Amino acid sequence: MQKLTPFLISGLLIFGVAACDNASKTSESAPNNPNEAPQTPTAKTTEASQQDAQSEVRRKQANSDIRAREQRNNTTGGDTTRAKGDLASEVRSKLEVNIPKSQLTVNAADGGIVTVSGTVSNQQELAKIEKLAKQIKGVTSVVVKATVAPPKK
């Protein structure tokens, strides 16, 4: 048994060195070298990504994620106050999937006050912002500073 232990330890070390040799990448198209510029996605890839982000499946996933966060928050006794970062993140997720092609930023302040700035495509989307943001537990009021973007020519 005493001779087997050093053999096992050396085997694990060799395996660890071999496993660490490959750099971790977040996606197939990520550069091998961090100093290397990433590849520019093709128009087809960009369009596919936009369609995926706006799909009904993505919307359901985001809403499910928001519900899970709220349930976790309720379980930990966080009904009364929410971290500003969590609140802003949940509102941002909700707006992102329900108002596609918008360019919105979300900031949260103490007391559940959420400020939404940026641009949306039309007046209907602008009207949705407050309603969607108030669906997130912990949001007490919404300040909408967003505007309707002029149509592109």
Short mmCIF file of C-alpha atoms in Angstrom, two decimals:
data_model
loop_
_atom_site.label_atom_id
_atom_site.label_comp_id
_atom_site.label_asym_id
_atom_site.label_seq_id
_atom_site.Cartn_x
_atom_site.Cartn_y
_atom_site.Cartn_z
CA MET A 1 0.00 0.00 0.00
CA GLN A 2 2.90 2.38 0.78
CA LYS A 3 4.34 1.90 -2.69
CA LEU A 4 0.93 2.41 -4.32
CA THR A 5 0.29 5.84 -2.74
CA PRO A 6 3.22 7.68 -4.43
CA PHE A 7 2.26 6.05 -7.74
CA LEU A 8 -1.35 7.29 -7.44
CA ILE A 9 -0.26 10.79 -6.42
CA SER A 10 2.21 11.06 -9.30
CA GLY A 11 -0.46 9.80 -11.70
CA LEU A 12 -2.88 12.50 -10.52
CA LEU A 13 -0.20 15.18 -10.88
CA ILE A 14 0.60 14.10 -14.43
CA PHE A 15 -3.10 14.06 -15.29
CA GLY A 16 -3.49 17.55 -13.76
CA VAL A 17 -0.60 18.96 -15.81
CA ALA A 18 -2.02 17.49 -19.00
CA ALA A 19 -5.51 18.83 -18.23
CA CYS A 20 -4.21 22.33 -17.48
CA ASP A 21 -2.30 22.44 -20.75
CA ASN A 22 -5.47 23.29 -22.71
CA ALA A 23 -6.64 26.87 -22.22
CA SER A 24 -10.25 27.18 -21.23
CA LYS A 25 -12.48 28.87 -23.80
CA THR A 26 -16.01 30.13 -23.39
CA SER A 27 -16.96 29.25 -26.94
CA GLU A 28 -15.59 27.55 -30.00
CA SER A 29 -14.90 30.90 -31.67
CA ALA A 30 -13.01 32.36 -28.69
CA PRO A 31 -9.38 33.14 -29.47
CA ASN A 32 -6.70 30.75 -28.19
CA ASN A 33 -4.55 33.63 -27.03
CA PRO A 34 -6.18 36.30 -24.81
CA ASN A 35 -4.19 38.99 -26.61
CA GLU A 36 -5.52 37.86 -29.98
CA ALA A 37 -8.52 39.73 -31.35
CA PRO A 38 -11.71 37.66 -31.49
CA GLN A 39 -13.17 36.74 -34.86
CA THR A 40 -15.93 39.00 -36.12
CA PRO A 41 -19.14 37.00 -36.40
CA THR A 42 -20.70 36.64 -39.82
CA ALA A 43 -23.99 38.33 -40.66
CA LYS A 44 -25.67 34.91 -40.62
CA THR A 45 -24.35 34.16 -37.10
CA THR A 46 -25.42 37.57 -35.84
CA GLU A 47 -28.91 37.18 -37.27
CA ALA A 48 -29.25 33.69 -35.76
CA SER A 49 -28.16 35.03 -32.36
CA GLN A 50 -30.67 37.87 -32.54
CA GLN A 51 -33.48 35.49 -33.49
CA ASP A 52 -32.53 33.19 -30.62
CA ALA A 53 -32.47 36.08 -28.15
CA GLN A 54 -35.96 37.14 -29.27
CA SER A 55 -37.47 33.68 -29.45
CA GLU A 56 -40.38 32.51 -27.33
CA VAL A 57 -38.17 29.79 -25.83
CA ARG A 58 -35.62 32.39 -24.69
CA ARG A 59 -38.42 34.55 -23.25
CA LYS A 60 -39.78 31.58 -21.29
CA GLN A 61 -36.27 30.69 -20.05
CA ALA A 62 -35.64 34.23 -18.84
CA ASN A 63 -39.01 34.44 -17.10
CA SER A 64 -38.38 31.04 -15.49
CA ASP A 65 -34.96 32.27 -14.33
CA ILE A 66 -36.55 35.37 -12.81
CA ARG A 67 -39.14 33.24 -10.97
CA ALA A 68 -36.35 30.98 -9.67
CA ARG A 69 -34.41 33.98 -8.37
CA GLU A 70 -37.53 35.28 -6.64
CA GLN A 71 -38.21 31.90 -5.06
CA ARG A 72 -34.61 31.68 -3.87
CA ASN A 73 -34.91 35.19 -2.46
CA ASN A 74 -38.13 34.25 -0.65
CA THR A 75 -36.53 31.11 0.78
CA THR A 76 -33.64 33.07 2.24
CA GLY A 77 -36.00 35.57 3.86
CA GLY A 78 -35.19 38.39 1.46
CA ASP A 79 -38.78 39.52 0.94
CA THR A 80 -38.25 42.97 2.38
CA THR A 81 -35.03 44.17 0.77
CA ARG A 82 -33.23 43.11 -2.34
CA ALA A 83 -29.65 43.77 -3.37
CA LYS A 84 -29.53 46.62 -5.88
CA GLY A 85 -27.47 44.52 -8.30
CA ASP A 86 -29.95 41.63 -8.18
CA LEU A 87 -32.89 43.94 -8.71
CA ALA A 88 -31.26 45.70 -11.66
CA SER A 89 -30.20 42.37 -13.19
CA GLU A 90 -33.69 40.88 -12.96
CA VAL A 91 -35.34 43.96 -14.45
CA ARG A 92 -32.73 44.05 -17.23
CA SER A 93 -33.40 40.37 -18.04
CA LYS A 94 -37.15 40.94 -18.10
CA LEU A 95 -36.87 43.93 -20.42
CA GLU A 96 -34.28 42.27 -22.65
CA VAL A 97 -36.51 39.37 -23.65
CA ASN A 98 -39.81 41.24 -23.73
CA ILE A 99 -38.63 44.33 -25.61
CA PRO A 100 -36.32 43.06 -28.36
CA LYS A 101 -34.00 45.38 -30.25
CA SER A 102 -34.05 47.93 -27.44
CA GLN A 103 -30.96 49.52 -25.97
CA LEU A 104 -31.79 49.97 -22.31
CA THR A 105 -29.77 50.39 -19.16
CA VAL A 106 -31.18 49.67 -15.72
CA ASN A 107 -30.04 51.15 -12.42
CA ALA A 108 -31.52 50.31 -9.03
CA ALA A 109 -31.42 52.46 -5.91
CA ASP A 110 -32.28 51.84 -2.28
CA GLY A 111 -35.95 51.33 -1.62
CA GLY A 112 -36.61 49.43 -4.86
CA ILE A 113 -36.48 52.48 -7.14
CA VAL A 114 -35.47 51.42 -10.64
CA THR A 115 -34.39 53.85 -13.37
CA VAL A 116 -34.54 52.68 -16.99
CA SER A 117 -32.72 54.74 -19.63
CA GLY A 118 -31.96 54.24 -23.32
CA THR A 119 -33.97 53.80 -26.49
CA VAL A 120 -36.77 51.59 -27.77
CA SER A 121 -38.18 51.09 -31.26
CA ASN A 122 -41.70 52.44 -30.74
CA GLN A 123 -44.20 53.99 -28.33
CA GLN A 124 -45.78 50.60 -27.45
CA GLU A 125 -42.44 49.29 -26.20
CA LEU A 126 -41.90 52.47 -24.19
CA ALA A 127 -45.28 51.95 -22.51
CA LYS A 128 -44.34 48.34 -21.57
CA ILE A 129 -41.24 49.30 -19.57
CA GLU A 130 -42.91 50.31 -16.31
CA LYS A 131 -45.38 47.41 -16.34
CA LEU A 132 -42.64 44.82 -16.96
CA ALA A 133 -40.29 46.30 -14.36
CA LYS A 134 -43.00 46.31 -11.68
CA GLN A 135 -43.50 42.57 -12.21
CA ILE A 136 -40.18 42.04 -10.44
CA LYS A 137 -40.60 41.59 -6.71
CA GLY A 138 -38.90 44.36 -4.79
CA VAL A 139 -39.46 47.10 -7.39
CA THR A 140 -41.42 49.86 -5.68
CA SER A 141 -41.26 52.51 -8.41
CA VAL A 142 -39.94 52.89 -11.92
CA VAL A 143 -38.42 56.03 -13.41
CA VAL A 144 -38.52 55.77 -17.20
CA LYS A 145 -35.96 57.99 -18.91
CA ALA A 146 -36.03 55.97 -22.13
CA THR A 147 -37.07 57.49 -25.44
CA VAL A 148 -38.28 56.25 -28.79
CA ALA A 149 -35.38 56.08 -31.24
CA PRO A 150 -35.86 57.84 -34.55
CA PRO A 151 -36.34 55.41 -37.46
CA LYS A 152 -33.14 54.39 -39.26
CA LYS A 153 -32.81 55.60 -42.83
#
